Amino acid sequence: QVQLVESGGGLVQPGGSLRLSCAASETIFNINVMGWYRQAPGKEGKERELVATITSGGSTNYADSVKGRFTISRDNAKNTVFLQMNSLKPEDTAVYYCNVERGPLRVNYWGKGTLVTVSS
């Protein structure tokens, strides 16, 4: 079973930056899209919010709330996806989850999440 491991979360002041990484435990073939989602504290019962995605061809998609501040990128050779987060705001506070979708059946894999806290 493929495992995704996120890293890079932590406490940062408003206006600061963090870089999240997500690495797969093994090579994943036929990746359709890799992405980051988040879930704010107290909203565990709600659907995770899409933050950013990147396709195997390099096309990116961002939530309106993070456009111009966050950048998603990937290293195909290492099955790793990154999220550079700049100009962080308190409302960015959330657990950030890595996601990989693969194959024609669109099988999804999720990481366990990494907490990002933006606070002074």
PDB file of C-alpha atoms in Angstrom:
ATOM      1  CA  GLN A   1       0.000   0.000   0.000  1.00  0.00           C
ATOM      2  CA  VAL A   2       1.396   3.346  -1.035  1.00  0.00           C
ATOM      3  CA  GLN A   3       1.981   5.762   1.812  1.00  0.00           C
ATOM      4  CA  LEU A   4       2.244   9.509   1.485  1.00  0.00           C
ATOM      5  CA  VAL A   5       4.234  11.379   4.102  1.00  0.00           C
ATOM      6  CA  GLU A   6       3.867  15.125   4.512  1.00  0.00           C
ATOM      7  CA  SER A   7       6.414  17.367   6.187  1.00  0.00           C
ATOM      8  CA  GLY A   8       7.128  21.053   6.633  1.00  0.00           C
ATOM      9  CA  GLY A   9       4.205  22.164   8.755  1.00  0.00           C
ATOM     10  CA  GLY A  10       4.556  24.238  11.882  1.00  0.00           C
ATOM     11  CA  LEU A  11       3.882  27.561  13.549  1.00  0.00           C
ATOM     12  CA  VAL A  12       4.513  30.732  11.559  1.00  0.00           C
ATOM     13  CA  GLN A  13       3.624  34.380  12.037  1.00  0.00           C
ATOM     14  CA  PRO A  14       1.213  36.141   9.681  1.00  0.00           C
ATOM     15  CA  GLY A  15       3.052  37.185   6.542  1.00  0.00           C
ATOM     16  CA  GLY A  16       5.538  34.372   6.884  1.00  0.00           C
ATOM     17  CA  SER A  17       6.286  31.415   4.634  1.00  0.00           C
ATOM     18  CA  LEU A  18       6.369  27.650   4.834  1.00  0.00           C
ATOM     19  CA  ARG A  19       7.173  24.916   2.339  1.00  0.00           C
ATOM     20  CA  LEU A  20       5.322  21.631   2.564  1.00  0.00           C
ATOM     21  CA  SER A  21       6.615  18.430   1.033  1.00  0.00           C
ATOM     22  CA  CYS A  22       4.912  15.147   0.328  1.00  0.00           C
ATOM     23  CA  ALA A  23       6.843  12.031  -0.565  1.00  0.00           C
ATOM     24  CA  ALA A  24       5.505   8.671  -1.613  1.00  0.00           C
ATOM     25  CA  SER A  25       6.827   5.507   0.011  1.00  0.00           C
ATOM     26  CA  GLU A  26       7.281   3.902  -3.391  1.00  0.00           C
ATOM     27  CA  THR A  27       7.126   4.767  -7.037  1.00  0.00           C
ATOM     28  CA  ILE A  28       3.587   5.515  -8.177  1.00  0.00           C
ATOM     29  CA  PHE A  29       2.846   4.844 -11.809  1.00  0.00           C
ATOM     30  CA  ASN A  30       0.188   6.473 -13.954  1.00  0.00           C
ATOM     31  CA  ILE A  31      -0.309   9.489 -11.719  1.00  0.00           C
ATOM     32  CA  ASN A  32      -3.107  11.706 -12.971  1.00  0.00           C
ATOM     33  CA  VAL A  33      -2.845  14.512 -10.485  1.00  0.00           C
ATOM     34  CA  MET A  34      -1.134  15.380  -7.205  1.00  0.00           C
ATOM     35  CA  GLY A  35      -2.483  17.954  -4.843  1.00  0.00           C
ATOM     36  CA  TRP A  36      -2.911  19.550  -1.462  1.00  0.00           C
ATOM     37  CA  TYR A  37      -6.118  19.861   0.524  1.00  0.00           C
ATOM     38  CA  ARG A  38      -6.748  21.335   3.931  1.00  0.00           C
ATOM     39  CA  GLN A  39      -9.145  21.132   6.823  1.00  0.00           C
ATOM     40  CA  ALA A  40      -9.435  23.936   9.323  1.00  0.00           C
ATOM     41  CA  PRO A  41      -9.704  23.260  13.076  1.00  0.00           C
ATOM     42  CA  GLY A  42     -13.248  22.565  14.185  1.00  0.00           C
ATOM     43  CA  LYS A  43     -14.306  21.527  10.673  1.00  0.00           C
ATOM     44  CA  GLU A  44     -13.353  17.879  10.859  1.00  0.00           C
ATOM     45  CA  GLY A  45     -16.852  16.833   9.841  1.00  0.00           C
ATOM     46  CA  LYS A  46     -16.743  18.843   6.640  1.00  0.00           C
ATOM     47  CA  GLU A  47     -15.182  18.036   3.290  1.00  0.00           C
ATOM     48  CA  ARG A  48     -11.559  18.914   2.871  1.00  0.00           C
ATOM     49  CA  GLU A  49     -10.944  22.091   0.936  1.00  0.00           C
ATOM     50  CA  LEU A  50      -8.923  21.900  -2.253  1.00  0.00           C
ATOM     51  CA  VAL A  51      -5.853  24.117  -2.044  1.00  0.00           C
ATOM     52  CA  ALA A  52      -3.883  23.322  -5.196  1.00  0.00           C
ATOM     53  CA  THR A  53      -3.388  20.546  -7.729  1.00  0.00           C
ATOM     54  CA  ILE A  54      -0.868  19.756 -10.434  1.00  0.00           C
ATOM     55  CA  THR A  55      -1.334  17.270 -13.250  1.00  0.00           C
ATOM     56  CA  SER A  56       1.233  14.927 -14.713  1.00  0.00           C
ATOM     57  CA  GLY A  57       1.619  17.449 -17.516  1.00  0.00           C
ATOM     58  CA  GLY A  58       2.295  20.290 -15.145  1.00  0.00           C
ATOM     59  CA  SER A  59      -1.039  22.113 -15.294  1.00  0.00           C
ATOM     60  CA  THR A  60      -1.911  23.741 -12.005  1.00  0.00           C
ATOM     61  CA  ASN A  61      -5.109  24.759 -10.290  1.00  0.00           C
ATOM     62  CA  TYR A  62      -5.507  26.869  -7.146  1.00  0.00           C
ATOM     63  CA  ALA A  63      -8.257  27.829  -4.773  1.00  0.00           C
ATOM     64  CA  ASP A  64      -9.127  31.490  -5.155  1.00  0.00           C
ATOM     65  CA  SER A  65      -8.142  32.096  -1.536  1.00  0.00           C
ATOM     66  CA  VAL A  66      -4.502  31.117  -2.171  1.00  0.00           C
ATOM     67  CA  LYS A  67      -3.888  32.360  -5.705  1.00  0.00           C
ATOM     68  CA  GLY A  68      -0.806  34.531  -5.899  1.00  0.00           C
ATOM     69  CA  ARG A  69       0.423  33.348  -2.503  1.00  0.00           C
ATOM     70  CA  PHE A  70       0.849  29.570  -2.842  1.00  0.00           C
ATOM     71  CA  THR A  71       2.773  27.645  -5.494  1.00  0.00           C
ATOM     72  CA  ILE A  72       2.512  23.925  -6.130  1.00  0.00           C
ATOM     73  CA  SER A  73       5.287  21.995  -7.830  1.00  0.00           C
ATOM     74  CA  ARG A  74       6.363  18.405  -8.258  1.00  0.00           C
ATOM     75  CA  ASP A  75       9.375  16.227  -8.824  1.00  0.00           C
ATOM     76  CA  ASN A  76       8.159  13.441 -11.062  1.00  0.00           C
ATOM     77  CA  ALA A  77      11.299  11.368 -10.685  1.00  0.00           C
ATOM     78  CA  LYS A  78      10.904  11.305  -6.914  1.00  0.00           C
ATOM     79  CA  ASN A  79       7.099  11.186  -6.759  1.00  0.00           C
ATOM     80  CA  THR A  80       7.209  14.239  -4.550  1.00  0.00           C
ATOM     81  CA  VAL A  81       4.939  17.252  -4.507  1.00  0.00           C
ATOM     82  CA  PHE A  82       5.616  20.580  -2.820  1.00  0.00           C
ATOM     83  CA  LEU A  83       3.540  23.523  -1.682  1.00  0.00           C
ATOM     84  CA  GLN A  84       5.314  26.838  -1.217  1.00  0.00           C
ATOM     85  CA  MET A  85       3.150  29.058   0.960  1.00  0.00           C
ATOM     86  CA  ASN A  86       3.936  32.760   1.186  1.00  0.00           C
ATOM     87  CA  SER A  87       2.165  35.702   2.810  1.00  0.00           C
ATOM     88  CA  LEU A  88       0.421  33.326   5.179  1.00  0.00           C
ATOM     89  CA  LYS A  89      -2.729  34.480   6.936  1.00  0.00           C
ATOM     90  CA  PRO A  90      -4.392  33.235  10.134  1.00  0.00           C
ATOM     91  CA  GLU A  91      -7.196  31.800   7.996  1.00  0.00           C
ATOM     92  CA  ASP A  92      -4.640  29.485   6.363  1.00  0.00           C
ATOM     93  CA  THR A  93      -4.406  27.625   9.660  1.00  0.00           C
ATOM     94  CA  ALA A  94      -5.369  24.021   8.956  1.00  0.00           C
ATOM     95  CA  VAL A  95      -4.190  20.470   8.636  1.00  0.00           C
ATOM     96  CA  TYR A  96      -2.793  20.119   5.111  1.00  0.00           C
ATOM     97  CA  TYR A  97      -3.203  16.788   3.373  1.00  0.00           C
ATOM     98  CA  CYS A  98      -1.351  15.456   0.357  1.00  0.00           C
ATOM     99  CA  ASN A  99      -3.343  13.609  -2.281  1.00  0.00           C
ATOM    100  CA  VAL A 100      -2.396  11.516  -5.288  1.00  0.00           C
ATOM    101  CA  GLU A 101      -4.854  10.242  -7.874  1.00  0.00           C
ATOM    102  CA  ARG A 102      -3.693   7.544 -10.257  1.00  0.00           C
ATOM    103  CA  GLY A 103      -4.868   5.450 -13.144  1.00  0.00           C
ATOM    104  CA  PRO A 104      -8.051   5.203 -15.170  1.00  0.00           C
ATOM    105  CA  LEU A 105      -9.966   4.115 -12.056  1.00  0.00           C
ATOM    106  CA  ARG A 106      -8.861   7.305 -10.302  1.00  0.00           C
ATOM    107  CA  VAL A 107      -7.604   5.599  -7.167  1.00  0.00           C
ATOM    108  CA  ASN A 108      -6.854   8.125  -4.446  1.00  0.00           C
ATOM    109  CA  TYR A 109      -4.134   8.067  -1.821  1.00  0.00           C
ATOM    110  CA  TRP A 110      -3.994  10.405   1.173  1.00  0.00           C
ATOM    111  CA  GLY A 111      -1.328  11.386   3.624  1.00  0.00           C
ATOM    112  CA  LYS A 112      -2.017  11.727   7.341  1.00  0.00           C
ATOM    113  CA  GLY A 113      -1.647  15.494   7.220  1.00  0.00           C
ATOM    114  CA  THR A 114       0.635  18.161   8.609  1.00  0.00           C
ATOM    115  CA  LEU A 115      -0.557  21.019  10.797  1.00  0.00           C
ATOM    116  CA  VAL A 116       0.072  24.601   9.730  1.00  0.00           C
ATOM    117  CA  THR A 117      -0.651  27.259  12.333  1.00  0.00           C
ATOM    118  CA  VAL A 118      -0.482  30.928  11.409  1.00  0.00           C
ATOM    119  CA  SER A 119      -0.517  33.062  14.517  1.00  0.00           C
ATOM    120  CA  SER A 120       1.311  35.901  16.177  1.00  0.00           C
TER     121      SER A 120
END
